PDB file of C-alpha atoms and ligand atoms in Angstrom:
ATOM      1  CA  UNK L  20      72.005  18.812-111.529  1.00 83.00           C
ATOM      2  CA  UNK L  21      71.376  14.976-110.836  1.00 95.00           C
ATOM      3  CA  UNK L  22      69.169  14.133-107.493  1.00 97.00           C
ATOM      4  CA  UNK L  23      69.840  10.182-108.923  1.00 97.00           C
ATOM      5  CA  UNK L  24      72.019   8.705-110.880  1.00 98.00           C
ATOM      6  CA  UNK L  25      72.391   5.199-111.848  1.00 98.00           C
ATOM      7  CA  UNK L  26      75.580   4.305-113.844  1.00 98.00           C
ATOM      8  CA  UNK L  27      75.770   0.574-115.850  1.00 98.00           C
ATOM      9  CA  UNK L  28      74.105  -0.700-112.378  1.00 98.00           C
ATOM     10  CA  UNK L  29      73.832  -4.463-112.832  1.00 98.00           C
ATOM     11  CA  UNK L  30      71.935  -6.870-110.147  1.00 98.00           C
ATOM     12  CA  UNK L  31      71.413 -10.283-110.041  1.00 97.00           C
ATOM     13  CA  UNK L  32      70.181 -12.272-107.001  1.00 97.00           C
ATOM     14  CA  UNK L  33      71.823 -15.628-106.052  1.00 95.00           C
ATOM     15  CA  UNK L  34      70.492 -18.618-107.568  1.00 95.00           C
ATOM     16  CA  UNK L  35      68.859 -16.651-110.261  1.00 95.00           C
ATOM     17  CA  UNK L  36      69.652 -17.415-113.961  1.00 94.00           C
ATOM     18  CA  UNK L  37      68.823 -13.752-115.070  1.00 95.00           C
ATOM     19  CA  UNK L  38      69.775 -10.597-113.688  1.00 97.00           C
ATOM     20  CA  UNK L  39      67.055  -8.730-111.568  1.00 98.00           C
ATOM     21  CA  UNK L  40      68.845  -5.345-113.370  1.00 98.00           C
ATOM     22  CA  UNK L  41      70.815  -5.518-116.561  1.00 97.00           C
ATOM     23  CA  UNK L  42      73.428  -2.384-116.963  1.00 97.00           C
ATOM     24  CA  UNK L  43      70.840   0.535-115.822  1.00 97.00           C
ATOM     25  CA  UNK L  44      72.022   3.915-116.590  1.00 98.00           C
ATOM     26  CA  UNK L  45      69.441   6.462-115.615  1.00 97.00           C
ATOM     27  CA  UNK L  46      69.504  10.137-114.479  1.00 97.00           C
ATOM     28  CA  UNK L  47      66.657  11.618-112.275  1.00 98.00           C
ATOM     29  CA  UNK L  48      66.428  15.218-112.765  1.00 97.00           C
ATOM     30  CA  UNK L  49      67.070  17.276-109.251  1.00 97.00           C
ATOM     31  CA  UNK L  50      63.154  18.788-108.478  1.00 97.00           C
ATOM     32  CA  UNK L  51      61.569  16.581-110.821  1.00 98.00           C
ATOM     33  CA  UNK L  52      58.638  14.203-110.298  1.00 98.00           C
ATOM     34  CA  UNK L  53      60.006  10.896-112.223  1.00 98.00           C
ATOM     35  CA  UNK L  54      58.334   7.649-112.577  1.00 98.00           C
ATOM     36  CA  UNK L  55      59.414   4.399-113.098  1.00 98.00           C
ATOM     37  CA  UNK L  56      57.062   1.686-114.733  1.00 98.00           C
ATOM     38  CA  UNK L  57      57.178  -1.612-115.439  1.00 97.00           C
ATOM     39  CA  UNK L  58      55.545  -4.726-114.904  1.00 95.00           C
ATOM     40  CA  UNK L  59      55.846  -7.433-112.396  1.00 94.00           C
ATOM     41  CA  UNK L  60      59.173  -8.539-112.318  1.00 95.00           C
ATOM     42  CA  UNK L  61      60.875  -5.776-114.188  1.00 97.00           C
ATOM     43  CA  UNK L  62      62.751  -4.418-111.475  1.00 97.00           C
ATOM     44  CA  UNK L  63      61.191  -1.759-109.864  1.00 97.00           C
ATOM     45  CA  UNK L  64      61.506  -3.572-106.382  1.00 96.00           C
ATOM     46  CA  UNK L  65      65.212  -4.092-107.099  1.00 97.00           C
ATOM     47  CA  UNK L  66      65.691  -0.709-107.940  1.00 97.00           C
ATOM     48  CA  UNK L  67      63.499   0.682-105.000  1.00 96.00           C
ATOM     49  CA  UNK L  68      66.008  -1.725-102.473  1.00 96.00           C
ATOM     50  CA  UNK L  69      69.258   0.105-103.992  1.00 96.00           C
ATOM     51  CA  UNK L  70      68.371   3.710-103.937  1.00 95.00           C
ATOM     52  CA  UNK L  71      67.144   2.576 -99.963  1.00 92.00           C
ATOM     53  CA  UNK L  72      70.082   1.220 -99.559  1.00 91.00           C
ATOM     54  CA  UNK L  73      69.050  -1.981 -98.821  1.00 91.00           C
ATOM     55  CA  UNK L  74      70.844  -3.816-101.835  1.00 93.00           C
ATOM     56  CA  UNK L  75      74.103  -3.143-103.158  1.00 93.00           C
ATOM     57  CA  UNK L  76      74.657  -3.100-107.099  1.00 96.00           C
ATOM     58  CA  UNK L  77      76.877  -5.969-108.267  1.00 96.00           C
ATOM     59  CA  UNK L  78      78.371  -3.711-110.559  1.00 97.00           C
ATOM     60  CA  UNK L  79      78.574   0.085-112.093  1.00 98.00           C
ATOM     61  CA  UNK L  80      77.589   2.732-109.189  1.00 97.00           C
ATOM     62  CA  UNK L  81      74.651   4.732-107.890  1.00 97.00           C
ATOM     63  CA  UNK L  82      74.989   9.064-107.111  1.00 97.00           C
ATOM     64  CA  UNK L  83      72.755  10.794-104.844  1.00 96.00           C
ATOM     65  CA  UNK L  84      73.213  14.627-105.000  1.00 95.00           C
ATOM     66  CA  UNK L  85      76.684  13.315-107.144  1.00 95.00           C
ATOM     67  CA  UNK L  86      77.727  11.252-103.991  1.00 96.00           C
ATOM     68  CA  UNK L  87      78.312   7.827-104.783  1.00 96.00           C
ATOM     69  CA  UNK L  88      76.383   5.189-102.282  1.00 94.00           C
ATOM     70  CA  UNK L  89      78.722   3.015-100.920  1.00 92.00           C
ATOM     71  CA  UNK L  90      78.609   0.998 -97.604  1.00 89.00           C
ATOM     72  CA  UNK L  91      80.943   3.780 -96.161  1.00 92.00           C
ATOM     73  CA  UNK L  92      78.376   6.427 -97.286  1.00 93.00           C
ATOM     74  CA  UNK L  93      75.226   4.023 -97.297  1.00 91.00           C
ATOM     75  CA  UNK L  94      74.005   5.136 -93.438  1.00 89.00           C
ATOM     76  CA  UNK L  95      74.400   9.045 -94.397  1.00 91.00           C
ATOM     77  CA  UNK L  96      72.981   9.061 -97.932  1.00 92.00           C
ATOM     78  CA  UNK L  97      69.987   6.821 -96.476  1.00 90.00           C
ATOM     79  CA  UNK L  98      68.817   9.748 -94.716  1.00 90.00           C
ATOM     80  CA  UNK L  99      68.333  11.687 -97.931  1.00 94.00           C
ATOM     81  CA  UNK L 100      65.789   9.561 -98.845  1.00 96.00           C
ATOM     82  CA  UNK L 101      62.158   9.342 -97.695  1.00 96.00           C
ATOM     83  CA  UNK L 102      60.084   6.446 -98.301  1.00 97.00           C
ATOM     84  CA  UNK L 103      56.460   5.651 -99.257  1.00 97.00           C
ATOM     85  CA  UNK L 104      55.360   2.407 -99.306  1.00 96.00           C
ATOM     86  CA  UNK L 105      52.248   0.217-100.544  1.00 96.00           C
ATOM     87  CA  UNK L 106      51.147  -1.339 -97.673  1.00 96.00           C
ATOM     88  CA  UNK L 107      51.771   2.259 -95.564  1.00 97.00           C
ATOM     89  CA  UNK L 108      54.111   0.220 -92.807  1.00 97.00           C
ATOM     90  CA  UNK L 109      52.735   1.853 -89.870  1.00 98.00           C
ATOM     91  CA  UNK L 110      53.066   0.841 -86.541  1.00 98.00           C
ATOM     92  CA  UNK L 111      49.713  -0.387 -85.390  1.00 98.00           C
ATOM     93  CA  UNK L 112      50.436  -0.033 -81.233  1.00 98.00           C
ATOM     94  CA  UNK L 113      51.525   3.581 -82.106  1.00 98.00           C
ATOM     95  CA  UNK L 114      49.241   6.456 -82.776  1.00 98.00           C
ATOM     96  CA  UNK L 115      49.386   8.731 -85.786  1.00 98.00           C
ATOM     97  CA  UNK L 116      51.823  11.130 -83.823  1.00 98.00           C
ATOM     98  CA  UNK L 117      54.159   8.414 -82.404  1.00 98.00           C
ATOM     99  CA  UNK L 118      54.389   7.070 -85.954  1.00 98.00           C
ATOM    100  CA  UNK L 119      55.223  10.323 -87.878  1.00 98.00           C
ATOM    101  CA  UNK L 120      57.799  10.955 -85.059  1.00 98.00           C
ATOM    102  CA  UNK L 121      59.617   7.321 -85.082  1.00 97.00           C
ATOM    103  CA  UNK L 122      62.484   8.392 -87.416  1.00 96.00           C
ATOM    104  CA  UNK L 123      63.290  11.233 -85.469  1.00 96.00           C
ATOM    105  CA  UNK L 124      63.025   9.294 -82.486  1.00 97.00           C
ATOM    106  CA  UNK L 125      65.604   6.594 -83.902  1.00 94.00           C
ATOM    107  CA  UNK L 126      67.871   9.687 -84.762  1.00 93.00           C
ATOM    108  CA  UNK L 127      67.842  11.028 -81.165  1.00 96.00           C
ATOM    109  CA  UNK L 128      65.861  14.377 -81.534  1.00 96.00           C
ATOM    110  CA  UNK L 129      64.420  15.553 -78.705  1.00 97.00           C
ATOM    111  CA  UNK L 130      61.277  15.554 -77.803  1.00 96.00           C
ATOM    112  CA  UNK L 131      59.889  19.201 -78.441  1.00 97.00           C
ATOM    113  CA  UNK L 132      60.935  19.225 -81.721  1.00 97.00           C
ATOM    114  CA  UNK L 133      59.787  15.907 -82.950  1.00 97.00           C
ATOM    115  CA  UNK L 134      56.175  16.211 -82.000  1.00 97.00           C
ATOM    116  CA  UNK L 135      56.638  20.175 -83.514  1.00 98.00           C
ATOM    117  CA  UNK L 136      57.561  18.491 -86.611  1.00 97.00           C
ATOM    118  CA  UNK L 137      55.151  15.738 -87.208  1.00 98.00           C
ATOM    119  CA  UNK L 138      52.183  18.279 -86.427  1.00 98.00           C
ATOM    120  CA  UNK L 139      53.428  20.485 -88.887  1.00 98.00           C
ATOM    121  CA  UNK L 140      53.243  18.082 -91.501  1.00 98.00           C
ATOM    122  CA  UNK L 141      50.197  16.142 -89.868  1.00 98.00           C
ATOM    123  CA  UNK L 142      48.328  19.472 -91.144  1.00 98.00           C
ATOM    124  CA  UNK L 143      50.337  19.432 -94.580  1.00 98.00           C
ATOM    125  CA  UNK L 144      48.491  15.946 -95.345  1.00 98.00           C
ATOM    126  CA  UNK L 145      45.304  17.060 -93.818  1.00 97.00           C
ATOM    127  CA  UNK L 146      45.431  15.105 -90.849  1.00 98.00           C
ATOM    128  CA  UNK L 147      45.803  17.921 -88.077  1.00 96.00           C
ATOM    129  CA  UNK L 148      43.854  16.940 -85.178  1.00 93.00           C
ATOM    130  CA  UNK L 149      43.996  13.068 -85.620  1.00 98.00           C
ATOM    131  CA  UNK L 150      47.367  12.563 -83.837  1.00 98.00           C
ATOM    132  CA  UNK L 151      45.883  10.943 -80.965  1.00 98.00           C
ATOM    133  CA  UNK L 152      44.413   8.050 -83.345  1.00 98.00           C
ATOM    134  CA  UNK L 153      45.869   4.671 -84.295  1.00 98.00           C
ATOM    135  CA  UNK L 154      46.437   3.403 -87.128  1.00 98.00           C
ATOM    136  CA  UNK L 155      43.414   0.823 -87.280  1.00 98.00           C
ATOM    137  CA  UNK L 156      40.803   3.999 -86.900  1.00 98.00           C
ATOM    138  CA  UNK L 157      41.781   5.535 -90.230  1.00 98.00           C
ATOM    139  CA  UNK L 158      40.837   4.350 -93.565  1.00 97.00           C
ATOM    140  CA  UNK L 159      43.570   3.901 -96.493  1.00 98.00           C
ATOM    141  CA  UNK L 160      43.858   7.187 -98.056  1.00 98.00           C
ATOM    142  CA  UNK L 161      44.179   8.715 -94.247  1.00 98.00           C
ATOM    143  CA  UNK L 162      46.856   5.837 -93.207  1.00 98.00           C
ATOM    144  CA  UNK L 163      49.181   7.013 -96.214  1.00 98.00           C
ATOM    145  CA  UNK L 164      49.158  10.765 -95.415  1.00 98.00           C
ATOM    146  CA  UNK L 165      50.676   8.999 -92.233  1.00 98.00           C
ATOM    147  CA  UNK L 166      53.236   7.514 -94.247  1.00 98.00           C
ATOM    148  CA  UNK L 167      53.996  10.150 -96.254  1.00 98.00           C
ATOM    149  CA  UNK L 168      54.053  12.315 -93.306  1.00 98.00           C
ATOM    150  CA  UNK L 169      56.727  10.106 -91.830  1.00 98.00           C
ATOM    151  CA  UNK L 170      58.963   9.894 -94.839  1.00 98.00           C
ATOM    152  CA  UNK L 171      59.203  13.938 -94.764  1.00 98.00           C
ATOM    153  CA  UNK L 172      59.879  14.027 -91.482  1.00 97.00           C
ATOM    154  CA  UNK L 173      63.963  13.867 -91.157  1.00 95.00           C
ATOM    155  CA  UNK L 174      63.610  16.481 -94.263  1.00 96.00           C
ATOM    156  CA  UNK L 175      64.523  14.331 -97.258  1.00 97.00           C
ATOM    157  CA  UNK L 176      65.734  15.643-100.722  1.00 96.00           C
ATOM    158  CA  UNK L 177      64.352  12.817-102.315  1.00 97.00           C
ATOM    159  CA  UNK L 178      60.781  11.389-101.739  1.00 98.00           C
ATOM    160  CA  UNK L 179      60.374   7.683-103.127  1.00 98.00           C
ATOM    161  CA  UNK L 180      56.781   6.130-103.345  1.00 97.00           C
ATOM    162  CA  UNK L 181      56.829   2.644-104.178  1.00 97.00           C
ATOM    163  CA  UNK L 182      53.564   1.726-105.553  1.00 96.00           C
ATOM    164  CA  UNK L 183      52.149   4.359-102.952  1.00 97.00           C
ATOM    165  CA  UNK L 184      48.452   4.426-104.259  1.00 97.00           C
ATOM    166  CA  UNK L 185      48.544   0.310-105.645  1.00 95.00           C
ATOM    167  CA  UNK L 186      46.315  -0.599-102.755  1.00 95.00           C
ATOM    168  CA  UNK L 187      44.134   2.196-102.796  1.00 96.00           C
ATOM    169  CA  UNK L 188      40.981   2.831-104.792  1.00 96.00           C
ATOM    170  CA  UNK L 189      41.002   5.315-107.809  1.00 95.00           C
ATOM    171  CA  UNK L 190      39.020   8.239-106.226  1.00 96.00           C
ATOM    172  CA  UNK L 191      41.395   8.004-103.056  1.00 97.00           C
ATOM    173  CA  UNK L 192      44.830   7.406-105.034  1.00 97.00           C
ATOM    174  CA  UNK L 193      43.967  10.419-107.481  1.00 97.00           C
ATOM    175  CA  UNK L 194      43.697  12.277-103.924  1.00 97.00           C
ATOM    176  CA  UNK L 195      47.403  10.923-102.616  1.00 98.00           C
ATOM    177  CA  UNK L 196      48.817  11.742-106.423  1.00 98.00           C
ATOM    178  CA  UNK L 197      47.640  15.660-105.824  1.00 98.00           C
ATOM    179  CA  UNK L 198      48.919  15.359-102.766  1.00 98.00           C
ATOM    180  CA  UNK L 199      52.342  14.103-103.656  1.00 98.00           C
ATOM    181  CA  UNK L 200      52.323  16.485-106.752  1.00 98.00           C
ATOM    182  CA  UNK L 201      51.646  19.460-104.252  1.00 98.00           C
ATOM    183  CA  UNK L 202      53.861  18.656-101.406  1.00 98.00           C
ATOM    184  CA  UNK L 203      57.309  18.078-104.252  1.00 98.00           C
ATOM    185  CA  UNK L 204      56.544  21.729-105.736  1.00 97.00           C
ATOM    186  CA  UNK L 205      56.168  23.256-102.260  1.00 96.00           C
ATOM    187  CA  UNK L 206      59.215  21.681-100.492  1.00 94.00           C
ATOM    188  CA  UNK L 207      61.284  21.641-104.195  1.00 93.00           C
ATOM    189  CA  UNK L 208      61.943  17.915-103.569  1.00 97.00           C
ATOM    190  CA  UNK L 209      62.660  15.270-106.309  1.00 98.00           C
ATOM    191  CA  UNK L 210      59.849  12.436-106.368  1.00 98.00           C
ATOM    192  CA  UNK L 211      60.520   9.444-107.557  1.00 98.00           C
ATOM    193  CA  UNK L 212      57.284   7.129-107.934  1.00 98.00           C
ATOM    194  CA  UNK L 213      57.405   3.569-108.839  1.00 98.00           C
ATOM    195  CA  UNK L 214      54.436   2.096-110.387  1.00 97.00           C
ATOM    196  CA  UNK L 215      53.060  -0.447-112.883  1.00 96.00           C
ATOM    197  CA  UNK L 216      49.578   2.138-113.721  1.00 95.00           C
ATOM    198  CA  UNK L 217      50.037   4.794-116.590  1.00 95.00           C
ATOM    199  CA  UNK L 218      47.629   6.482-115.120  1.00 94.00           C
ATOM    200  CA  UNK L 219      50.152   7.395-112.312  1.00 96.00           C
ATOM    201  CA  UNK L 220      52.467   8.530-114.705  1.00 97.00           C
ATOM    202  CA  UNK L 221      50.127  10.456-116.683  1.00 95.00           C
ATOM    203  CA  UNK L 222      48.605  12.101-113.376  1.00 95.00           C
ATOM    204  CA  UNK L 223      52.149  12.925-111.903  1.00 97.00           C
ATOM    205  CA  UNK L 224      55.168  12.817-113.745  1.00 98.00           C
ATOM    206  CA  UNK L 225      57.377  15.396-115.641  1.00 98.00           C
ATOM    207  CA  UNK L 226      59.661  12.158-116.217  1.00 98.00           C
ATOM    208  CA  UNK L 227      59.549   8.348-116.783  1.00 98.00           C
ATOM    209  CA  UNK L 228      61.420   5.768-117.315  1.00 98.00           C
ATOM    210  CA  UNK L 229      60.193   1.941-118.450  1.00 98.00           C
ATOM    211  CA  UNK L 230      61.789  -0.894-117.215  1.00 98.00           C
ATOM    212  CA  UNK L 231      61.383  -4.337-118.791  1.00 97.00           C
ATOM    213  CA  UNK L 232      63.043  -7.387-117.644  1.00 96.00           C
ATOM    214  CA  UNK L 233      65.676  -5.825-115.903  1.00 97.00           C
ATOM    215  CA  UNK L 234      66.489  -3.399-118.959  1.00 97.00           C
ATOM    216  CA  UNK L 235      65.916   0.410-119.705  1.00 97.00           C
ATOM    217  CA  UNK L 236      63.491   0.285-122.704  1.00 96.00           C
ATOM    218  CA  UNK L 237      62.452   4.420-122.766  1.00 96.00           C
ATOM    219  CA  UNK L 238      63.339   7.422-120.678  1.00 97.00           C
ATOM    220  CA  UNK L 239      62.800  11.138-121.127  1.00 97.00           C
ATOM    221  CA  UNK L 240      59.977  13.824-120.391  1.00 97.00           C
ATOM    222  CA  UNK L 241      56.540  12.263-119.687  1.00 98.00           C
ATOM    223  CA  UNK L 242      55.175  13.993-122.482  1.00 96.00           C
ATOM    224  CA  UNK L 243      57.787  13.132-125.316  1.00 97.00           C
ATOM    225  CA  UNK L 244      57.538   9.257-124.159  1.00 96.00           C
ATOM    226  CA  UNK L 245      54.029   9.138-123.820  1.00 94.00           C
ATOM    227  CA  UNK L 246      53.949  10.464-127.941  1.00 92.00           C
ATOM    228  CA  UNK L 247      56.207   7.568-129.095  1.00 86.00           C
ATOM    229  CA  UNK L 248      54.418   5.334-131.342  1.00 81.00           C
TER     230      UNK L 248
HETATM  231  P1  ADP Y  10      56.568  -6.666-106.315  1.00 54.17           P
HETATM  232  O1  ADP Y  10      56.043  -6.887-108.048  1.00 54.17           O
HETATM  233  O2  ADP Y  10      55.276  -5.882-106.275  1.00 54.17           O
HETATM  234  O3  ADP Y  10      57.895  -6.694-106.157  1.00 54.17           O
HETATM  235  P2  ADP Y  10      56.685  -9.602-106.017  1.00 54.17           P
HETATM  236  O4  ADP Y  10      55.436 -10.732-105.769  1.00 54.17           O
HETATM  237  O5  ADP Y  10      57.379  -9.746-107.460  1.00 54.17           O
HETATM  238  O6  ADP Y  10      56.056  -8.432-105.957  1.00 54.17           O
HETATM  239  O7  ADP Y  10      57.611  -9.850-105.127  1.00 54.17           O
HETATM  240  C1  ADP Y  10      57.395  -9.449-103.607  1.00 54.17           C
HETATM  241  C2  ADP Y  10      58.424  -9.822-102.534  1.00 54.17           C
HETATM  242  O8  ADP Y  10      58.814 -11.028-103.104  1.00 54.17           O
HETATM  243  C3  ADP Y  10      59.570  -8.461-103.162  1.00 54.17           C
HETATM  244  O9  ADP Y  10      60.030  -8.168-101.993  1.00 54.17           O
HETATM  245  C4  ADP Y  10      60.924  -9.672-103.992  1.00 54.17           C
HETATM  246  O10 ADP Y  10      62.097  -9.027-103.863  1.00 54.17           O
HETATM  247  C5  ADP Y  10      60.380 -10.999-103.479  1.00 54.17           C
HETATM  248  N1  ADP Y  10      60.402 -11.307-104.827  1.00 54.17           N
HETATM  249  C6  ADP Y  10      60.115 -11.470-106.127  1.00 54.17           C
HETATM  250  N2  ADP Y  10      60.548 -12.594-106.355  1.00 54.17           N
HETATM  251  C7  ADP Y  10      61.564 -13.206-106.021  1.00 54.17           C
HETATM  252  C8  ADP Y  10      62.552 -14.616-106.115  1.00 54.17           C
HETATM  253  N3  ADP Y  10      62.167 -15.512-106.823  1.00 54.17           N
HETATM  254  N4  ADP Y  10      62.840 -15.576-105.146  1.00 54.17           N
HETATM  255  C9  ADP Y  10      62.828 -14.608-103.938  1.00 54.17           C
HETATM  256  N5  ADP Y  10      62.104 -13.485-103.501  1.00 54.17           N
HETATM  257  C10 ADP Y  10      61.493 -12.661-104.785  1.00 54.17           C
HETATM  258  P1  ADP Y  11      59.338  -5.661-109.959  1.00 54.17           P
HETATM  259  O1  ADP Y  11      59.101  -5.042-108.575  1.00 54.17           O
HETATM  260  O2  ADP Y  11      59.083  -4.702-111.679  1.00 54.17           O
HETATM  261  O3  ADP Y  11      58.349  -6.755-110.182  1.00 54.17           O
HETATM  262  P2  ADP Y  11      61.642  -7.249-108.451  1.00 54.17           P
HETATM  263  O4  ADP Y  11      62.585  -5.951-108.591  1.00 54.17           O
HETATM  264  O5  ADP Y  11      60.776  -7.373-107.669  1.00 54.17           O
HETATM  265  O6  ADP Y  11      60.755  -6.701-110.117  1.00 54.17           O
HETATM  266  O7  ADP Y  11      62.051  -8.270-109.638  1.00 54.17           O
HETATM  267  C1  ADP Y  11      63.302  -8.682-110.575  1.00 54.17           C
HETATM  268  C2  ADP Y  11      63.312 -10.022-111.135  1.00 54.17           C
HETATM  269  O8  ADP Y  11      64.722 -10.329-109.868  1.00 54.17           O
HETATM  270  C3  ADP Y  11      62.173 -11.110-111.024  1.00 54.17           C
HETATM  271  O9  ADP Y  11      62.993 -11.756-111.970  1.00 54.17           O
HETATM  272  C4  ADP Y  11      62.207 -11.417-109.280  1.00 54.17           C
HETATM  273  O10 ADP Y  11      61.964 -12.979-109.121  1.00 54.17           O
HETATM  274  C5  ADP Y  11      63.526 -11.455-109.059  1.00 54.17           C
HETATM  275  N1  ADP Y  11      63.915 -11.252-107.240  1.00 54.17           N
HETATM  276  C6  ADP Y  11      63.266 -10.083-106.833  1.00 54.17           C
HETATM  277  N2  ADP Y  11      63.551 -10.403-105.529  1.00 54.17           N
HETATM  278  C7  ADP Y  11      64.070 -11.191-105.329  1.00 54.17           C
HETATM  279  C8  ADP Y  11      65.016 -11.958-104.111  1.00 54.17           C
HETATM  280  N3  ADP Y  11      64.840 -11.250-103.423  1.00 54.17           N
HETATM  281  N4  ADP Y  11      65.226 -13.066-104.702  1.00 54.17           N
HETATM  282  C9  ADP Y  11      65.433 -13.895-105.942  1.00 54.17           C
HETATM  283  N5  ADP Y  11      65.116 -13.168-106.932  1.00 54.17           N
HETATM  284  C10 ADP Y  11      64.305 -12.099-106.964  1.00 54.17           C
END
């Protein structure tokens, strides 16, 4: 079954001559680790904003777990996606624990539940015991671990990582990619990794889609796509 499906999606920004995405059709299998790769301008950020409901397509449709993303369903469906950002997007004035609990606070979840779940996730990402620190006291890799815990706190079905290791050195990146792979397997999530780095695709993904100039140029199982001439 399909975690995420784009059908003939088109998107052009106001004032731009070229569309950012042209007639994009793509299926992300449930339980896969799917990479979206392309160089700058390929349309990756646009795709992320469409999945996260921050932009709407001009044409075509997007489905999450079979349900169409529309203005009417957007708020409910947004909850099914956890987002991990390139620059972590942590709040400097909140502790690590406070950053992880924030999405649950915004949903009105009671404090004991928020804190219990956030502490479980901090253990999962290897930061148990660092909950009372502030982001400025953490390394880049630790900050991204906090970002991953925050993305998981609402128990999404889909984890969407947007250039999640692009700001990190190679060794730290490898640790974060291993963590994402382990979490995807243990929690039976669908992981979508958006990247411009082929190493990321090789290291983690089961499936890959290649974008260029807003067009899907290749897609399939990673092993097969990488073997094609
Ligand atoms: P990336 O490739 O990492 O998305 P970019 O430099 O292409 O980085 O874009 C950075 C931000 O600027 C993104 O939010 C992108 O959508 C926005 N952006 C890119 N191109 C334009 C443009 N021509 N006009 C306005 N905003 C743009
Ligand atoms: P990528 O993330 O792969 O670099 P983007 O989705 O940011 O690609 O960009 C795809 C195209 O859309 C580029 O031509 C970019 O300049 C344009 N674009 C992206 N964001 C905006 C925006 N907010 N306003 C206008 N044009 C944009």
